[in-house]
């Protein structure tokens, strides 16, 4: 199936029949899927399971896409008319249309074709986050100083819903596609690993964050990890890596910039992994100067960043490495934590 070019940003009118179909499906309720359910259900994938999973996604994904496409049409402050936001809306509309055009899934042959389609849809949406970020940044630029950073709650609430939904859609598609892997790594059920070592995942994320810091500053503070590497739990390693990477990256930047003129070595960032009876907790602490109390509410907004804004920066394919400046690191990491029932909290000691 041919997919539209990701470079297209021209505004287009949605055909009446398709628009009515999107509206109808946007009124349907989404079906929640838990981590345990995905693990139990996918532990022994066979043709019948994959067929059932594809049939579920054939009905569930259009509902989720319709919700987002409808919301993208009705954003406040003229955000819906921004070229970048229109581009994202068109991707959601195209993906909805492709799914609704796909015939009923009746056998394994249909299931394989459907799996190919949803994998193409997932790839179509790869750059949704930086594209939306550009639209938000342009709105922020237009508002200038007339509007405070915390005075647009309706946009922040929309972005939380939008990105949480995106995490869910990509998880559902990725899980189904991954179950076709003929030789999955030991302990994996699709994207979920039943024996994730948070210490080992944290170490990999730290290595990546330190590399990013070295590319920017030519050097990087040390990071000390405390915890039992043999402790494991069931989770999605890519989600955990994303959260730790973003948080450690923030800490490294704060420490590096605070101590840049000091003759002494930068103090290390500390990462502590604790396994409790109910929760796994990861604490990341640094001596980067903290955040004033008045600034704490701002750190969860998509408008706020203490880094340089890369509005006219490098090309789109390089954006994932330089997300500092979009103000997305913390709010997106909190959504990843909350997706499976966790949370992300910040405690600051200003001046330390």
Short mmCIF file of N, CA, C and O in Angstrom, two decimals, residues 188-286:
data_model
loop_
_atom_site.label_atom_id
_atom_site.label_comp_id
_atom_site.label_asym_id
_atom_site.label_seq_id
_atom_site.Cartn_x
_atom_site.Cartn_y
_atom_site.Cartn_z
N UNK A 188 11.66 -12.39 26.48
CA UNK A 188 10.85 -11.36 25.83
C UNK A 188 9.50 -11.90 25.38
O UNK A 188 9.41 -13.01 24.85
N UNK A 189 8.47 -11.09 25.61
CA UNK A 189 7.13 -11.33 25.07
C UNK A 189 6.81 -10.09 24.24
O UNK A 189 6.35 -9.08 24.76
N UNK A 190 7.10 -10.15 22.96
CA UNK A 190 6.97 -8.97 22.12
C UNK A 190 7.98 -7.92 22.54
O UNK A 190 9.19 -8.19 22.59
N UNK A 191 7.48 -6.72 22.89
CA UNK A 191 8.37 -5.64 23.35
C UNK A 191 8.67 -5.72 24.83
O UNK A 191 9.55 -5.01 25.34
N UNK A 192 7.93 -6.56 25.55
CA UNK A 192 8.04 -6.64 27.01
C UNK A 192 9.08 -7.69 27.40
O UNK A 192 9.10 -8.79 26.84
N UNK A 193 9.92 -7.33 28.33
CA UNK A 193 10.91 -8.28 28.86
C UNK A 193 10.50 -8.66 30.27
O UNK A 193 10.26 -7.78 31.11
N UNK A 194 10.39 -9.94 30.54
CA UNK A 194 9.97 -10.40 31.87
C UNK A 194 11.09 -10.29 32.89
O UNK A 194 10.85 -10.40 34.09
N UNK A 195 12.31 -10.08 32.42
CA UNK A 195 13.46 -9.99 33.34
C UNK A 195 14.34 -8.79 32.98
O UNK A 195 15.50 -8.94 32.60
N UNK A 196 13.77 -7.60 33.11
CA UNK A 196 14.53 -6.38 32.87
C UNK A 196 15.39 -6.08 34.10
O UNK A 196 14.88 -6.04 35.22
N UNK A 197 16.68 -5.88 33.90
CA UNK A 197 17.55 -5.41 34.98
C UNK A 197 17.59 -3.89 34.91
O UNK A 197 18.21 -3.33 34.00
N UNK A 198 16.93 -3.19 35.85
CA UNK A 198 16.93 -1.72 35.77
C UNK A 198 18.33 -1.13 35.89
O UNK A 198 18.60 -0.08 35.30
N UNK A 199 19.22 -1.82 36.61
CA UNK A 199 20.59 -1.32 36.73
C UNK A 199 21.29 -1.37 35.38
O UNK A 199 21.97 -0.41 34.96
N UNK A 200 21.12 -2.48 34.65
CA UNK A 200 21.78 -2.62 33.35
C UNK A 200 21.19 -1.67 32.31
O UNK A 200 21.91 -1.07 31.51
N UNK A 201 19.85 -1.53 32.32
CA UNK A 201 19.22 -0.58 31.39
C UNK A 201 19.67 0.84 31.71
O UNK A 201 19.97 1.63 30.81
N UNK A 202 19.73 1.15 33.01
CA UNK A 202 20.18 2.49 33.41
C UNK A 202 21.61 2.74 32.95
O UNK A 202 21.93 3.84 32.47
N UNK A 203 22.47 1.73 33.06
CA UNK A 203 23.86 1.91 32.65
C UNK A 203 23.96 2.19 31.15
O UNK A 203 24.73 3.05 30.71
N UNK A 204 23.16 1.48 30.35
CA UNK A 204 23.15 1.73 28.90
C UNK A 204 22.66 3.15 28.59
O UNK A 204 23.22 3.84 27.73
N UNK A 205 21.60 3.58 29.30
CA UNK A 205 21.06 4.92 29.09
C UNK A 205 22.08 5.98 29.52
O UNK A 205 22.22 7.02 28.86
N UNK A 206 22.79 5.71 30.60
CA UNK A 206 23.82 6.63 31.09
C UNK A 206 24.93 6.78 30.05
O UNK A 206 25.40 7.88 29.76
N UNK A 207 25.36 5.65 29.48
CA UNK A 207 26.41 5.70 28.46
C UNK A 207 25.98 6.57 27.28
O UNK A 207 26.76 7.38 26.77
N UNK A 208 24.72 6.41 26.86
CA UNK A 208 24.21 7.22 25.75
C UNK A 208 24.14 8.70 26.12
O UNK A 208 24.46 9.58 25.31
N UNK A 209 23.68 8.99 27.36
CA UNK A 209 23.56 10.38 27.80
C UNK A 209 24.94 11.04 27.91
O UNK A 209 25.11 12.21 27.56
N UNK A 210 25.92 10.30 28.39
CA UNK A 210 27.28 10.85 28.52
C UNK A 210 27.88 11.11 27.14
O UNK A 210 28.61 12.09 26.94
N UNK A 211 27.58 10.24 26.17
CA UNK A 211 28.04 10.48 24.80
C UNK A 211 27.45 11.77 24.25
O UNK A 211 28.15 12.57 23.61
N UNK A 212 26.15 12.00 24.52
CA UNK A 212 25.49 13.24 24.05
C UNK A 212 26.13 14.45 24.73
O UNK A 212 26.33 15.49 24.09
N UNK A 213 26.44 14.31 26.02
CA UNK A 213 27.06 15.42 26.75
C UNK A 213 28.45 15.72 26.19
O UNK A 213 28.84 16.87 26.02
N UNK A 214 29.20 14.67 25.88
CA UNK A 214 30.55 14.86 25.34
C UNK A 214 30.52 15.51 23.96
O UNK A 214 31.39 16.32 23.62
N UNK A 215 29.49 15.18 23.16
CA UNK A 215 29.37 15.81 21.84
C UNK A 215 29.12 17.31 21.97
O UNK A 215 29.55 18.09 21.13
N UNK A 216 28.40 17.70 23.02
CA UNK A 216 28.06 19.11 23.21
C UNK A 216 29.18 19.89 23.90
O UNK A 216 29.52 21.00 23.50
N UNK A 217 29.75 19.30 24.97
CA UNK A 217 30.69 20.04 25.81
C UNK A 217 32.15 19.56 25.69
O UNK A 217 33.05 20.21 26.23
N UNK A 218 32.36 18.43 25.04
CA UNK A 218 33.71 17.89 24.94
C UNK A 218 34.12 17.08 26.15
O UNK A 218 35.19 16.47 26.18
N UNK A 219 33.28 17.06 27.18
CA UNK A 219 33.54 16.29 28.38
C UNK A 219 32.21 15.97 29.06
O UNK A 219 31.16 16.48 28.63
N UNK A 220 32.24 15.14 30.11
CA UNK A 220 31.00 14.78 30.79
C UNK A 220 31.30 14.42 32.25
O UNK A 220 32.32 13.78 32.54
N UNK A 221 30.43 14.83 33.18
CA UNK A 221 30.58 14.38 34.56
C UNK A 221 30.47 12.86 34.65
O UNK A 221 29.87 12.21 33.79
N UNK A 222 31.02 12.30 35.71
CA UNK A 222 30.88 10.87 35.97
C UNK A 222 29.46 10.59 36.46
O UNK A 222 28.77 11.47 36.99
N UNK A 223 29.03 9.35 36.30
CA UNK A 223 27.73 8.91 36.83
C UNK A 223 27.96 7.63 37.63
O UNK A 223 28.50 6.66 37.09
N UNK A 224 27.57 7.65 38.89
CA UNK A 224 27.73 6.47 39.76
C UNK A 224 26.38 5.80 39.93
O UNK A 224 25.37 6.45 40.24
N UNK A 225 26.35 4.49 39.73
CA UNK A 225 25.10 3.72 39.82
C UNK A 225 25.15 2.82 41.05
O UNK A 225 26.15 2.11 41.28
N UNK A 226 24.08 2.83 41.83
CA UNK A 226 23.98 2.00 43.03
C UNK A 226 22.74 1.12 42.91
O UNK A 226 21.64 1.62 42.68
N UNK A 227 22.92 -0.18 43.06
CA UNK A 227 21.80 -1.11 42.96
C UNK A 227 22.29 -2.50 42.61
O UNK A 227 23.46 -2.70 42.26
N UNK A 228 21.40 -3.46 42.71
CA UNK A 228 21.74 -4.87 42.45
C UNK A 228 21.49 -5.19 40.98
O UNK A 228 20.34 -5.24 40.54
N UNK A 229 22.56 -5.45 40.19
CA UNK A 229 22.37 -5.74 38.76
C UNK A 229 21.59 -7.02 38.49
O UNK A 229 21.02 -7.19 37.42
N UNK A 230 21.53 -7.92 39.49
CA UNK A 230 20.83 -9.19 39.28
C UNK A 230 19.33 -9.07 39.52
O UNK A 230 18.56 -9.97 39.17
N UNK A 231 18.88 -7.94 40.11
CA UNK A 231 17.45 -7.74 40.32
C UNK A 231 16.76 -7.47 38.99
O UNK A 231 17.22 -6.66 38.19
N UNK A 232 15.64 -8.15 38.73
CA UNK A 232 14.89 -7.95 37.49
C UNK A 232 13.40 -7.81 37.76
O UNK A 232 12.90 -8.24 38.81
N UNK A 233 12.69 -7.24 36.81
CA UNK A 233 11.23 -7.15 36.88
C UNK A 233 10.70 -7.06 35.45
O UNK A 233 11.47 -6.90 34.50
N UNK A 234 9.38 -7.19 35.29
CA UNK A 234 8.77 -7.15 33.95
C UNK A 234 8.49 -5.72 33.55
O UNK A 234 7.80 -4.98 34.28
N UNK A 235 9.01 -5.32 32.39
CA UNK A 235 8.78 -3.96 31.92
C UNK A 235 9.17 -3.87 30.45
O UNK A 235 9.65 -4.86 29.86
N UNK A 236 8.96 -2.70 29.86
CA UNK A 236 9.38 -2.45 28.48
C UNK A 236 10.73 -1.74 28.53
O UNK A 236 10.79 -0.57 28.92
N UNK A 237 11.82 -2.42 28.17
CA UNK A 237 13.16 -1.82 28.32
C UNK A 237 13.32 -0.49 27.59
O UNK A 237 13.99 0.41 28.09
N UNK A 238 12.72 -0.35 26.41
CA UNK A 238 12.87 0.89 25.65
C UNK A 238 12.24 2.08 26.38
O UNK A 238 12.76 3.20 26.32
N UNK A 239 11.12 1.85 27.07
CA UNK A 239 10.49 2.91 27.85
C UNK A 239 11.41 3.34 29.00
O UNK A 239 11.62 4.54 29.25
N UNK A 240 11.96 2.36 29.71
CA UNK A 240 12.83 2.65 30.84
C UNK A 240 14.10 3.37 30.38
O UNK A 240 14.54 4.34 31.01
N UNK A 241 14.65 2.92 29.27
CA UNK A 241 15.85 3.56 28.72
C UNK A 241 15.57 5.02 28.39
O UNK A 241 16.37 5.91 28.71
N UNK A 242 14.42 5.28 27.77
CA UNK A 242 14.06 6.65 27.39
C UNK A 242 14.01 7.55 28.62
O UNK A 242 14.56 8.66 28.61
N UNK A 243 13.34 7.09 29.68
CA UNK A 243 13.18 7.92 30.88
C UNK A 243 14.52 8.21 31.54
O UNK A 243 14.83 9.37 31.87
N UNK A 244 15.33 7.17 31.74
CA UNK A 244 16.62 7.36 32.41
C UNK A 244 17.53 8.24 31.55
O UNK A 244 18.22 9.13 32.06
N UNK A 245 17.54 8.02 30.24
CA UNK A 245 18.36 8.83 29.35
C UNK A 245 18.01 10.30 29.47
O UNK A 245 18.89 11.16 29.62
N UNK A 246 16.72 10.64 29.41
CA UNK A 246 16.30 12.04 29.47
C UNK A 246 16.68 12.68 30.80
O UNK A 246 17.17 13.82 30.85
N UNK A 247 16.46 11.95 31.90
CA UNK A 247 16.73 12.52 33.22
C UNK A 247 18.23 12.68 33.47
O UNK A 247 18.67 13.70 34.00
N UNK A 248 19.02 11.66 33.09
CA UNK A 248 20.46 11.76 33.27
C UNK A 248 21.04 12.85 32.37
O UNK A 248 21.92 13.61 32.76
N UNK A 249 20.51 12.95 31.15
CA UNK A 249 20.96 14.00 30.22
C UNK A 249 20.74 15.38 30.83
O UNK A 249 21.62 16.25 30.76
N UNK A 250 19.57 15.59 31.44
CA UNK A 250 19.30 16.87 32.10
C UNK A 250 20.29 17.13 33.23
O UNK A 250 20.80 18.24 33.39
N UNK A 251 20.54 16.08 34.03
CA UNK A 251 21.47 16.23 35.16
C UNK A 251 22.88 16.56 34.68
O UNK A 251 23.55 17.43 35.23
N UNK A 252 23.33 15.85 33.66
CA UNK A 252 24.68 16.08 33.14
C UNK A 252 24.83 17.52 32.63
O UNK A 252 25.85 18.18 32.87
N UNK A 253 23.81 17.99 31.91
CA UNK A 253 23.88 19.35 31.37
C UNK A 253 23.91 20.38 32.50
O UNK A 253 24.70 21.33 32.48
N UNK A 254 23.06 20.17 33.53
CA UNK A 254 23.01 21.11 34.66
C UNK A 254 24.34 21.14 35.41
O UNK A 254 24.86 22.21 35.76
N UNK A 255 24.90 19.96 35.67
CA UNK A 255 26.18 19.89 36.40
C UNK A 255 27.30 20.50 35.57
O UNK A 255 28.12 21.28 36.08
N UNK A 256 27.35 20.17 34.29
CA UNK A 256 28.41 20.67 33.42
C UNK A 256 28.38 22.19 33.33
O UNK A 256 29.41 22.85 33.43
N UNK A 257 27.18 22.76 33.18
CA UNK A 257 27.08 24.20 33.02
C UNK A 257 27.32 24.94 34.34
O UNK A 257 27.86 26.04 34.35
N UNK A 258 26.93 24.31 35.45
CA UNK A 258 27.13 24.97 36.75
C UNK A 258 28.62 25.01 37.13
O UNK A 258 29.08 25.94 37.78
N UNK A 259 29.36 23.99 36.74
CA UNK A 259 30.76 23.88 37.16
C UNK A 259 31.74 24.12 36.01
O UNK A 259 32.91 23.76 36.12
N UNK A 260 31.26 24.74 34.94
CA UNK A 260 32.08 24.87 33.74
C UNK A 260 33.32 25.73 33.96
O UNK A 260 34.37 25.52 33.33
N UNK A 261 33.24 26.69 34.89
CA UNK A 261 34.38 27.57 35.14
C UNK A 261 35.20 27.16 36.37
O UNK A 261 36.12 27.88 36.78
N UNK A 262 34.84 26.01 36.95
CA UNK A 262 35.54 25.55 38.14
C UNK A 262 36.81 24.78 37.77
O UNK A 262 36.83 24.06 36.76
N UNK A 263 37.85 24.92 38.60
CA UNK A 263 39.08 24.15 38.37
C UNK A 263 38.95 22.73 38.89
O UNK A 263 39.74 21.86 38.53
N UNK A 264 37.97 22.49 39.77
CA UNK A 264 37.76 21.16 40.33
C UNK A 264 36.97 20.30 39.36
O UNK A 264 36.27 20.80 38.47
N UNK A 265 37.06 18.99 39.55
CA UNK A 265 36.25 18.07 38.74
C UNK A 265 34.78 18.26 39.06
O UNK A 265 34.40 18.57 40.21
N UNK A 266 33.95 18.05 38.05
CA UNK A 266 32.50 18.12 38.27
C UNK A 266 32.08 17.03 39.26
O UNK A 266 32.55 15.89 39.19
N UNK A 267 31.17 17.35 40.18
CA UNK A 267 30.66 16.30 41.07
C UNK A 267 29.87 15.27 40.27
O UNK A 267 29.23 15.63 39.27
N UNK A 268 29.90 14.01 40.67
CA UNK A 268 29.21 12.97 39.90
C UNK A 268 27.70 13.04 40.06
O UNK A 268 27.18 13.52 41.06
N UNK A 269 27.01 12.55 39.04
CA UNK A 269 25.57 12.31 39.13
C UNK A 269 25.39 10.93 39.77
O UNK A 269 26.13 9.99 39.48
N UNK A 270 24.40 10.78 40.64
CA UNK A 270 24.18 9.51 41.33
C UNK A 270 22.84 8.91 40.92
O UNK A 270 21.82 9.60 40.92
N UNK A 271 22.85 7.63 40.58
CA UNK A 271 21.64 6.91 40.20
C UNK A 271 21.47 5.74 41.16
O UNK A 271 22.35 4.88 41.25
N UNK A 272 20.36 5.72 41.88
CA UNK A 272 20.08 4.66 42.86
C UNK A 272 18.86 3.87 42.40
O UNK A 272 17.81 4.46 42.10
N UNK A 273 18.99 2.55 42.33
CA UNK A 273 17.89 1.67 41.95
C UNK A 273 17.47 0.88 43.19
O UNK A 273 18.28 0.17 43.78
N UNK A 274 16.20 1.02 43.59
CA UNK A 274 15.68 0.33 44.78
C UNK A 274 14.50 -0.53 44.40
O UNK A 274 13.59 -0.07 43.72
N UNK A 275 14.53 -1.80 44.83
CA UNK A 275 13.39 -2.69 44.57
C UNK A 275 12.58 -2.85 45.84
O UNK A 275 13.06 -3.34 46.85
N UNK A 276 11.34 -2.39 45.78
CA UNK A 276 10.46 -2.51 46.93
C UNK A 276 9.47 -3.65 46.73
O UNK A 276 9.52 -4.39 45.75
N UNK A 277 8.57 -3.81 47.69
CA UNK A 277 7.56 -4.87 47.60
C UNK A 277 6.57 -4.57 46.48
O UNK A 277 6.16 -5.46 45.74
N UNK A 278 6.20 -3.30 46.32
CA UNK A 278 5.21 -2.92 45.32
C UNK A 278 5.81 -2.17 44.14
O UNK A 278 5.30 -2.22 43.04
N UNK A 279 6.89 -1.42 44.38
CA UNK A 279 7.43 -0.53 43.36
C UNK A 279 8.91 -0.76 43.12
O UNK A 279 9.64 -1.19 44.02
N UNK A 280 9.33 -0.43 41.92
CA UNK A 280 10.75 -0.27 41.61
C UNK A 280 10.98 1.24 41.50
O UNK A 280 10.29 1.92 40.75
N UNK A 281 11.92 1.76 42.28
CA UNK A 281 12.18 3.20 42.29
C UNK A 281 13.59 3.48 41.79
O UNK A 281 14.54 2.81 42.20
N UNK A 282 13.70 4.45 40.91
CA UNK A 282 15.01 4.89 40.43
C UNK A 282 15.15 6.36 40.79
O UNK A 282 14.34 7.20 40.37
N UNK A 283 16.18 6.67 41.59
CA UNK A 283 16.43 8.05 42.00
C UNK A 283 17.68 8.56 41.28
O UNK A 283 18.72 7.91 41.30
N UNK A 284 17.54 9.72 40.65
CA UNK A 284 18.67 10.36 39.96
C UNK A 284 18.91 11.71 40.63
O UNK A 284 18.01 12.55 40.68
N UNK A 285 20.11 11.89 41.19
CA UNK A 285 20.39 13.14 41.90
C UNK A 285 21.68 13.75 41.38
O UNK A 285 22.61 13.04 40.98
N UNK A 286 21.72 15.08 41.41
CA UNK A 286 22.90 15.78 40.89
C UNK A 286 23.14 17.04 41.72
O UNK A 286 22.33 17.40 42.57
#
